[in-house]
Amino acid sequence: MFSFEHWIDVLEANAQHFPQRAALHFLPDGVEIGETLTFAQLHEQSRSLAAALQARYAPGDRVLLMLPSSLDYARAFCACLYAGLIAVPLFPPPSRKPRHLDRVRNVVVDAEPALILAPADYCEGLLELVEGRVEVLTVQDLGTPPASQWQRPAIDGSTVAFLQYTSGSTGSPKGVEVRQRNLIANVELMRQAYGFDEHGAMVNWLPLYHDMGLIGGMLAPLYSGMPCYLMASQTFVNAPSTWLQALSRYRATASFAPNFAYALCNRVVSDSLIAQLDLSAWKHAINGAEPIHPGTLEAFAQRFAACGLNPLAISPGYGQAEATLCVSATPADALPVVLRLDKAVLETGRVALAAADAAAVEFVACGYPQALHSIAIVDPQTFERCADDRIGEVWLKGPSNAESYWKNPAATREAFEARIVGSSEHYLRSGDLGFMHEGQVVIC
């Protein structure tokens, strides 16, 4: 069904077919390029690091990645895949917030990593936090053995590529087992949905421990042979205009961000800066990962039309970690669909378009399900399919869906093995409420 069985095949093929093409650039200040990796260099350096990991750890061991966004992060993540180890992305230090420290401890207890990779300044503190039960090293500590020492691991499409711990977890964290076949399916279908290819470019400031930053912002472009310009999240937070300046300077065609980022740019980017930008190359301004506000989309399209942004670039989407990342996408030739729903009807759990004089609530449609995937709207109590005008739980089916949580059979059964009354097929319960409108999913 898909061209590649696993991620090693992808990186090897890219290194072979276009070795000198830039794969990743890092922008330390958000604008100027500080370091670049070609596809050949990424392949070579990841195999070298993988050889170092293989000398210390066994296939299937977990490696907690607590690194800032950087080319080191990309090397370390790819090295885990090359070594047959399971990467576990987690936010980088420093943070002394009790909830962050608790989360690190909880993930360590759940994933039982053999290694934590972290910046040098934080290794000692992390070692104390995990009470010496896990080795804590920098990427540099691993050394650089010759790539020829790398041994190809015994992996296939069913092998767990990485654990994505859900951001919305209450209580104990749950690690989504993203298998090689789920990852390949998701990036291939994103490539098709958005037309990602070597003629485009991605700008990504999202953190690489988040599924949208890692998969959408880095792995999807790597898969598609598309150069990716990475910057630290803090760079964007300190100066949101750096995101737009990078898009303008490098003629980037795609970027992912949550709604708040577009709202922030509407608020703080000055007219004088807009006059210096050229966003005419930006084809996919993908908005997801949190509720999407119609006013934000409209204001962003209007403000940045002045520097060439095509309103068709505004692209609401929907996704979640349990579905690897992308569930639905807005086509490149379609404007976002905004629905005015009758507030009184909505409060009864049903959907009806509002009359002009009625109290209304606006919702943004989040696009069509990915190819080979389907969405069902189901009553979360009875497990029966909902009537077309009823709001229900969004259930998902398709090859991007993960199949289990790490070491959690009860939660796995509940989330990944749901059945609609009268059907024997398994669905993934998203936990989100929504409805379908003319083929598009709308999240409530």
Short mmCIF file of C-alpha atoms in Angstrom, two decimals:
data_model
loop_
_atom_site.label_atom_id
_atom_site.label_comp_id
_atom_site.label_asym_id
_atom_site.label_seq_id
_atom_site.Cartn_x
_atom_site.Cartn_y
_atom_site.Cartn_z
CA MET A 1 0.00 0.00 0.00
CA PHE A 2 2.84 2.42 0.86
CA SER A 3 6.25 2.62 -0.82
CA PHE A 4 8.34 2.19 2.34
CA GLU A 5 8.04 -0.31 5.16
CA HIS A 6 9.91 1.75 7.76
CA TRP A 7 11.81 4.96 8.37
CA ILE A 8 15.32 3.61 7.65
CA ASP A 9 14.15 2.87 4.09
CA VAL A 10 12.98 6.49 3.77
CA LEU A 11 16.23 8.10 4.92
CA GLU A 12 18.40 5.69 2.92
CA ALA A 13 16.40 6.34 -0.24
CA ASN A 14 16.63 10.13 0.19
CA ALA A 15 20.39 9.97 0.87
CA GLN A 16 20.81 7.89 -2.27
CA HIS A 17 18.55 9.87 -4.60
CA PHE A 18 19.52 13.44 -3.61
CA PRO A 19 22.55 13.27 -1.29
CA GLN A 20 23.54 16.93 -1.59
CA ARG A 21 20.05 18.38 -1.17
CA ALA A 22 19.58 20.27 2.10
CA ALA A 23 17.33 18.31 4.46
CA LEU A 24 17.41 20.48 7.59
CA HIS A 25 18.52 24.01 8.39
CA PHE A 26 18.65 25.45 11.90
CA LEU A 27 17.95 29.16 12.41
CA PRO A 28 19.46 30.15 15.81
CA ASP A 29 17.95 33.66 15.67
CA GLY A 30 14.90 32.56 13.69
CA VAL A 31 16.09 34.14 10.46
CA GLU A 32 19.76 33.41 9.58
CA ILE A 33 20.90 29.83 8.87
CA GLY A 34 23.33 28.59 11.52
CA GLU A 35 23.80 24.94 10.49
CA THR A 36 22.62 22.72 7.63
CA LEU A 37 22.40 18.95 7.17
CA THR A 38 22.10 17.41 3.71
CA PHE A 39 20.21 14.14 3.29
CA ALA A 40 23.55 12.31 2.93
CA GLN A 41 24.91 13.92 6.12
CA LEU A 42 21.74 13.12 8.06
CA HIS A 43 21.97 9.48 6.95
CA GLU A 44 25.70 9.21 7.75
CA GLN A 45 25.61 11.03 11.11
CA SER A 46 22.45 9.22 12.28
CA ARG A 47 24.04 5.84 11.48
CA SER A 48 27.20 6.84 13.37
CA LEU A 49 25.14 7.82 16.42
CA ALA A 50 23.06 4.65 16.01
CA ALA A 51 26.27 2.56 16.10
CA ALA A 52 27.19 4.27 19.39
CA LEU A 53 23.72 3.51 20.81
CA GLN A 54 23.86 -0.11 19.63
CA ALA A 55 27.17 -0.58 21.47
CA ARG A 56 25.45 0.37 24.76
CA TYR A 57 21.78 -0.62 24.52
CA ALA A 58 19.57 -3.46 23.31
CA PRO A 59 16.95 -3.30 20.52
CA GLY A 60 13.63 -2.02 21.86
CA ASP A 61 15.23 -0.04 24.72
CA ARG A 62 13.64 3.37 25.25
CA VAL A 63 15.59 6.62 24.90
CA LEU A 64 14.06 9.72 26.47
CA LEU A 65 14.84 12.77 24.29
CA MET A 66 14.93 15.88 26.49
CA LEU A 67 16.72 18.08 23.97
CA PRO A 68 15.87 21.53 22.66
CA SER A 69 14.89 21.87 18.99
CA SER A 70 18.15 21.56 17.07
CA LEU A 71 19.87 19.46 14.45
CA ASP A 72 21.16 17.33 17.36
CA TYR A 73 17.54 16.49 18.10
CA ALA A 74 17.01 15.37 14.50
CA ARG A 75 20.20 13.26 14.58
CA ALA A 76 19.26 11.68 17.92
CA PHE A 77 15.68 10.87 16.88
CA CYS A 78 16.79 9.34 13.57
CA ALA A 79 19.63 7.47 15.32
CA CYS A 80 17.10 5.78 17.63
CA LEU A 81 15.17 4.59 14.56
CA TYR A 82 18.38 3.37 12.87
CA ALA A 83 19.42 1.55 16.06
CA GLY A 84 16.09 -0.19 16.60
CA LEU A 85 15.58 1.74 19.85
CA ILE A 86 12.32 3.46 20.81
CA ALA A 87 12.59 7.25 21.03
CA VAL A 88 10.46 8.96 23.69
CA PRO A 89 10.15 12.71 22.94
CA LEU A 90 9.71 14.85 26.07
CA PHE A 91 10.07 18.58 26.75
CA PRO A 92 13.64 19.77 27.35
CA PRO A 93 14.82 21.11 30.71
CA PRO A 94 15.01 23.55 32.43
CA SER A 95 11.79 23.79 34.35
CA ARG A 96 11.51 23.46 38.10
CA LYS A 97 7.71 23.53 37.96
CA PRO A 98 6.41 20.68 40.13
CA ARG A 99 4.02 19.47 37.39
CA HIS A 100 6.91 19.26 34.89
CA LEU A 101 9.11 17.37 37.36
CA ASP A 102 6.22 15.02 38.18
CA ARG A 103 5.62 14.41 34.49
CA VAL A 104 9.28 13.50 33.93
CA ARG A 105 9.18 11.09 36.87
CA ASN A 106 5.89 9.56 35.67
CA VAL A 107 7.14 9.07 32.11
CA VAL A 108 10.37 7.51 33.45
CA VAL A 109 8.32 5.10 35.57
CA ASP A 110 6.04 4.24 32.64
CA ALA A 111 8.54 4.03 29.75
CA GLU A 112 11.47 2.64 31.82
CA PRO A 113 14.07 4.23 29.54
CA ALA A 114 17.63 2.94 29.40
CA LEU A 115 18.93 6.43 28.55
CA ILE A 116 17.98 10.11 28.82
CA LEU A 117 19.63 12.43 26.30
CA ALA A 118 19.79 16.02 27.57
CA PRO A 119 21.86 19.23 27.30
CA ALA A 120 25.12 19.14 29.31
CA ASP A 121 23.97 21.79 31.82
CA TYR A 122 21.02 19.67 32.95
CA CYS A 123 22.42 16.13 33.09
CA GLU A 124 23.33 16.33 36.77
CA GLY A 125 19.93 17.69 37.82
CA LEU A 126 18.11 15.03 35.80
CA LEU A 127 20.30 12.30 37.28
CA GLU A 128 19.21 13.46 40.75
CA LEU A 129 15.56 13.66 39.66
CA VAL A 130 15.53 10.04 38.45
CA GLU A 131 17.65 8.98 41.46
CA GLY A 132 20.36 7.48 39.30
CA ARG A 133 18.08 4.75 37.91
CA VAL A 134 18.61 5.87 34.31
CA GLU A 135 21.79 6.84 32.48
CA VAL A 136 21.75 10.56 31.55
CA LEU A 137 24.11 11.65 28.74
CA THR A 138 24.57 14.35 26.12
CA VAL A 139 24.55 13.47 22.42
CA GLN A 140 28.29 14.28 22.39
CA ASP A 141 28.95 11.77 25.22
CA LEU A 142 27.94 8.97 22.87
CA GLY A 143 30.89 9.66 20.55
CA THR A 144 31.07 9.30 16.77
CA PRO A 145 32.09 5.80 15.74
CA PRO A 146 32.35 5.17 11.98
CA ALA A 147 28.91 4.80 10.38
CA SER A 148 30.18 1.48 8.95
CA GLN A 149 29.91 0.01 12.49
CA TRP A 150 26.13 0.40 12.35
CA GLN A 151 24.21 -2.89 12.27
CA ARG A 152 20.86 -2.91 10.48
CA PRO A 153 18.22 -3.78 13.12
CA ALA A 154 15.56 -6.44 12.58
CA ILE A 155 12.53 -4.17 12.18
CA ASP A 156 9.41 -4.10 10.05
CA GLY A 157 6.19 -2.12 9.76
CA SER A 158 4.88 -3.42 13.09
CA THR A 159 7.95 -2.25 15.07
CA VAL A 160 7.27 0.61 17.51
CA ALA A 161 9.09 3.66 16.13
CA PHE A 162 8.52 5.97 19.11
CA LEU A 163 6.28 6.61 22.10
CA GLN A 164 4.24 9.81 21.96
CA TYR A 165 3.06 10.71 25.45
CA THR A 166 -0.31 12.40 25.24
CA SER A 167 -0.33 16.06 26.23
CA GLY A 168 -3.93 15.95 27.43
CA SER A 169 -3.45 13.14 29.93
CA THR A 170 -4.89 13.55 33.37
CA GLY A 171 -3.31 11.38 36.03
CA SER A 172 -0.88 8.79 34.70
CA PRO A 173 0.67 9.62 31.32
CA LYS A 174 -0.16 7.29 28.42
CA GLY A 175 2.46 6.50 25.78
CA VAL A 176 0.98 6.06 22.30
CA GLU A 177 2.88 3.31 20.46
CA VAL A 178 3.46 4.85 17.03
CA ARG A 179 4.51 1.94 14.82
CA GLN A 180 6.60 2.29 11.69
CA ARG A 181 3.57 1.57 9.48
CA ASN A 182 1.46 4.23 11.25
CA LEU A 183 4.19 6.83 10.79
CA ILE A 184 4.75 6.00 7.10
CA ALA A 185 0.99 6.04 6.42
CA ASN A 186 0.53 9.42 8.08
CA VAL A 187 3.41 11.24 6.38
CA GLU A 188 2.57 9.72 2.99
CA LEU A 189 -1.05 10.82 3.25
CA MET A 190 0.03 14.31 4.38
CA ARG A 191 2.33 14.42 1.34
CA GLN A 192 -0.66 13.65 -0.86
CA ALA A 193 -3.08 15.98 0.94
CA TYR A 194 -0.75 19.00 0.94
CA GLY A 195 1.33 18.25 -2.15
CA PHE A 196 4.60 18.28 -0.16
CA ASP A 197 7.61 17.80 -2.46
CA GLU A 198 11.19 18.94 -3.05
CA HIS A 199 10.01 22.18 -4.67
CA GLY A 200 8.49 23.41 -1.39
CA ALA A 201 9.96 24.29 2.01
CA MET A 202 8.77 23.98 5.61
CA VAL A 203 9.36 26.47 8.44
CA ASN A 204 8.88 24.91 11.89
CA TRP A 205 9.12 26.61 15.29
CA LEU A 206 6.88 24.07 17.06
CA PRO A 207 8.64 22.00 19.75
CA LEU A 208 9.92 18.66 18.48
CA TYR A 209 8.54 16.84 21.53
CA HIS A 210 5.01 17.69 20.30
CA ASP A 211 3.48 15.45 17.61
CA MET A 212 2.64 18.38 15.30
CA GLY A 213 6.18 19.77 15.55
CA LEU A 214 7.91 16.40 15.19
CA ILE A 215 5.77 14.68 12.55
CA GLY A 216 4.19 17.58 10.67
CA GLY A 217 7.04 20.04 11.04
CA MET A 218 10.09 17.75 10.61
CA LEU A 219 9.35 14.14 9.59
CA ALA A 220 6.78 14.95 6.87
CA PRO A 221 9.23 17.27 5.04
CA LEU A 222 12.09 14.77 5.48
CA TYR A 223 9.86 12.07 4.00
CA SER A 224 8.86 14.31 1.07
CA GLY A 225 12.42 15.40 0.21
CA MET A 226 11.48 18.94 1.23
CA PRO A 227 13.95 21.27 2.99
CA CYS A 228 12.94 22.16 6.55
CA TYR A 229 13.94 25.34 8.41
CA LEU A 230 13.88 24.70 12.18
CA MET A 231 13.92 27.31 14.92
CA ALA A 232 13.48 27.10 18.68
CA SER A 233 9.98 27.65 20.05
CA GLN A 234 11.35 30.31 22.39
CA THR A 235 12.58 32.29 19.37
CA PHE A 236 9.01 32.49 18.10
CA VAL A 237 7.61 33.32 21.55
CA ASN A 238 10.18 36.13 22.01
CA ALA A 239 9.57 37.57 18.53
CA PRO A 240 6.60 36.09 16.61
CA SER A 241 7.63 38.02 13.50
CA THR A 242 10.67 35.71 13.08
CA TRP A 243 8.28 32.97 11.91
CA LEU A 244 6.89 35.16 9.13
CA GLN A 245 10.33 36.55 8.26
CA ALA A 246 11.68 33.02 7.79
CA LEU A 247 8.66 32.08 5.63
CA SER A 248 9.26 35.18 3.54
CA ARG A 249 13.05 34.89 3.22
CA TYR A 250 13.14 31.19 2.30
CA ARG A 251 9.99 31.23 0.12
CA ALA A 252 8.53 28.51 2.33
CA THR A 253 5.34 26.83 1.17
CA ALA A 254 4.18 25.19 4.42
CA SER A 255 4.06 25.67 8.17
CA PHE A 256 2.02 24.23 11.04
CA ALA A 257 0.85 26.22 14.07
CA PRO A 258 -1.95 26.28 16.65
CA ASN A 259 -4.61 29.00 16.53
CA PHE A 260 -2.88 31.11 19.23
CA ALA A 261 0.15 31.67 16.97
CA TYR A 262 -1.95 33.18 14.18
CA ALA A 263 -3.82 35.30 16.76
CA LEU A 264 -0.50 36.49 18.22
CA CYS A 265 0.79 37.54 14.80
CA ASN A 266 -2.46 39.41 14.14
CA ARG A 267 -1.86 41.33 17.37
CA VAL A 268 1.87 42.06 17.46
CA VAL A 269 3.28 42.13 13.89
CA SER A 270 3.46 45.75 12.80
CA ASP A 271 2.22 47.19 9.51
CA SER A 272 5.77 48.36 8.74
CA LEU A 273 7.08 44.79 9.02
CA ILE A 274 4.20 43.42 6.92
CA ALA A 275 5.29 45.85 4.20
CA GLN A 276 8.71 44.11 4.14
CA LEU A 277 7.36 40.55 3.91
CA ASP A 278 6.50 38.41 0.90
CA LEU A 279 4.23 35.51 1.86
CA SER A 280 3.09 34.75 -1.70
CA ALA A 281 4.85 31.34 -1.68
CA TRP A 282 3.00 30.16 1.47
CA LYS A 283 0.43 27.60 0.26
CA HIS A 284 -0.37 25.77 3.50
CA ALA A 285 -0.83 27.82 6.68
CA ILE A 286 -2.01 24.78 8.65
CA ASN A 287 -3.97 25.52 11.82
CA GLY A 288 -4.59 22.72 14.33
CA ALA A 289 -3.86 21.24 17.79
CA GLU A 290 -6.31 23.53 19.63
CA PRO A 291 -9.75 25.07 18.97
CA ILE A 292 -9.78 27.16 15.79
CA HIS A 293 -11.50 30.56 15.97
CA PRO A 294 -13.16 31.90 12.81
CA GLY A 295 -12.19 35.47 13.72
CA THR A 296 -8.51 34.53 13.91
CA LEU A 297 -8.57 33.00 10.42
CA GLU A 298 -10.40 35.96 8.93
CA ALA A 299 -8.14 38.56 10.57
CA PHE A 300 -4.96 36.69 9.56
CA ALA A 301 -6.10 36.37 5.93
CA GLN A 302 -6.99 40.08 5.80
CA ARG A 303 -3.88 41.46 7.54
CA PHE A 304 -1.35 39.40 5.60
CA ALA A 305 -3.03 39.72 2.21
CA ALA A 306 -1.03 42.97 2.10
CA CYS A 307 2.20 40.93 1.75
CA GLY A 308 0.87 38.41 -0.75
CA LEU A 309 -0.78 35.73 1.42
CA ASN A 310 -3.38 33.87 -0.62
CA PRO A 311 -6.60 33.36 1.40
CA LEU A 312 -6.67 29.76 0.06
CA ALA A 313 -3.50 29.09 2.09
CA ILE A 314 -5.49 29.21 5.36
CA SER A 315 -5.87 25.51 6.15
CA PRO A 316 -7.72 24.24 9.25
CA GLY A 317 -6.94 20.65 10.19
CA TYR A 318 -7.60 18.12 12.92
CA GLY A 319 -5.35 15.50 14.43
CA GLN A 320 -4.25 13.72 17.58
CA ALA A 321 -1.37 11.64 18.91
CA GLU A 322 -3.40 8.40 18.88
CA ALA A 323 -3.85 8.84 15.11
CA THR A 324 -0.08 9.54 14.74
CA LEU A 325 -0.88 13.15 13.79
CA CYS A 326 -3.09 14.27 10.89
CA VAL A 327 -6.71 13.05 10.77
CA SER A 328 -8.24 15.57 8.35
CA ALA A 329 -7.04 18.34 6.04
CA THR A 330 -8.59 21.26 4.14
CA PRO A 331 -7.88 21.00 0.38
CA ALA A 332 -5.45 23.53 -1.08
CA ASP A 333 -8.12 24.91 -3.45
CA ALA A 334 -10.79 25.48 -0.78
CA LEU A 335 -11.44 28.33 1.62
CA PRO A 336 -12.14 27.39 5.26
CA VAL A 337 -15.82 26.61 5.91
CA VAL A 338 -17.30 28.58 8.83
CA LEU A 339 -20.69 27.46 10.14
CA ARG A 340 -23.15 29.63 12.12
CA LEU A 341 -25.07 27.18 14.28
CA ASP A 342 -28.26 27.88 16.20
CA LYS A 343 -27.24 28.19 19.86
CA ALA A 344 -30.53 26.90 21.31
CA VAL A 345 -30.50 23.80 19.07
CA LEU A 346 -26.82 23.21 19.84
CA GLU A 347 -27.59 23.07 23.57
CA THR A 348 -29.83 20.03 22.89
CA GLY A 349 -26.89 18.17 21.28
CA ARG A 350 -28.13 18.75 17.74
CA VAL A 351 -26.91 20.85 14.83
CA ALA A 352 -28.90 23.35 12.75
CA LEU A 353 -27.73 26.37 10.79
CA ALA A 354 -28.84 29.58 12.50
CA ALA A 355 -31.36 31.97 11.02
CA ALA A 356 -30.02 35.50 10.49
CA ASP A 357 -31.75 36.83 13.64
CA ALA A 358 -31.09 33.81 15.91
CA ALA A 359 -28.40 33.57 18.60
CA ALA A 360 -25.53 31.64 16.98
CA VAL A 361 -22.21 29.97 17.70
CA GLU A 362 -19.56 29.80 14.96
CA PHE A 363 -17.48 26.70 14.22
CA VAL A 364 -14.72 26.05 11.69
CA ALA A 365 -14.79 22.83 9.65
CA CYS A 366 -11.46 20.98 9.92
CA GLY A 367 -11.32 19.42 6.47
CA TYR A 368 -11.91 15.99 4.96
CA PRO A 369 -10.61 12.70 6.38
CA GLN A 370 -7.26 11.59 4.99
CA ALA A 371 -7.39 9.13 2.08
CA LEU A 372 -7.93 5.51 3.27
CA HIS A 373 -9.38 6.85 6.53
CA SER A 374 -12.95 7.27 7.72
CA ILE A 375 -14.67 9.17 10.52
CA ALA A 376 -17.83 8.05 12.32
CA ILE A 377 -19.89 10.13 14.74
CA VAL A 378 -21.01 7.83 17.56
CA ASP A 379 -23.08 8.13 20.73
CA PRO A 380 -20.42 7.69 23.47
CA GLN A 381 -22.93 5.99 25.82
CA THR A 382 -24.74 3.57 23.47
CA PHE A 383 -22.00 3.14 20.79
CA GLU A 384 -24.65 3.62 18.10
CA ARG A 385 -24.04 5.78 15.04
CA CYS A 386 -25.50 9.25 15.46
CA ALA A 387 -28.10 10.74 13.15
CA ASP A 388 -26.62 13.32 10.76
CA ASP A 389 -27.88 16.28 12.83
CA ARG A 390 -26.58 15.02 16.18
CA ILE A 391 -23.29 15.77 17.92
CA GLY A 392 -21.41 12.67 19.04
CA GLU A 393 -17.93 11.36 19.74
CA VAL A 394 -15.54 11.38 16.77
CA TRP A 395 -14.36 7.81 16.01
CA LEU A 396 -11.52 7.15 13.57
CA LYS A 397 -10.51 4.26 11.34
CA GLY A 398 -7.48 3.93 9.06
CA PRO A 399 -3.78 2.97 8.75
CA SER A 400 -2.49 6.09 10.54
CA ASN A 401 -4.16 5.06 13.78
CA ALA A 402 -1.89 3.68 16.46
CA GLU A 403 -3.00 0.37 17.90
CA SER A 404 -2.12 0.53 21.58
CA TYR A 405 -0.80 2.43 24.58
CA TRP A 406 2.50 1.34 26.07
CA LYS A 407 1.97 -1.33 28.76
CA ASN A 408 -1.66 -0.31 29.29
CA PRO A 409 -4.05 -3.02 27.99
CA ALA A 410 -7.14 -1.61 29.74
CA ALA A 411 -6.73 1.89 28.24
CA THR A 412 -5.82 0.26 24.89
CA ARG A 413 -9.08 -1.71 24.79
CA GLU A 414 -11.12 1.36 25.68
CA ALA A 415 -9.51 3.73 23.14
CA PHE A 416 -8.35 1.58 20.22
CA GLU A 417 -10.78 -1.35 20.12
CA ALA A 418 -14.17 0.37 20.12
CA ARG A 419 -16.96 -1.11 18.01
CA ILE A 420 -20.06 0.57 16.62
CA VAL A 421 -23.27 -1.39 17.33
CA GLY A 422 -23.83 -3.77 14.40
CA SER A 423 -20.21 -3.63 13.16
CA SER A 424 -17.22 -5.87 13.90
CA GLU A 425 -14.61 -3.26 12.87
CA HIS A 426 -12.34 -1.57 15.42
CA TYR A 427 -12.35 2.22 15.72
CA LEU A 428 -10.19 4.66 17.66
CA ARG A 429 -12.22 6.77 20.10
CA SER A 430 -10.87 10.32 19.84
CA GLY A 431 -12.52 11.61 23.02
CA ASP A 432 -13.58 14.71 21.03
CA LEU A 433 -17.17 15.66 20.28
CA GLY A 434 -18.15 16.78 16.80
CA PHE A 435 -20.26 16.20 13.70
CA MET A 436 -19.83 15.90 9.94
CA HIS A 437 -20.84 18.68 7.56
CA GLU A 438 -20.82 17.90 3.83
CA GLY A 439 -17.93 15.47 4.29
CA GLN A 440 -15.85 17.68 6.60
CA VAL A 441 -15.36 17.04 10.30
CA VAL A 442 -16.34 19.81 12.72
CA ILE A 443 -14.96 19.59 16.28
CA CYS A 444 -17.15 21.04 19.01
#
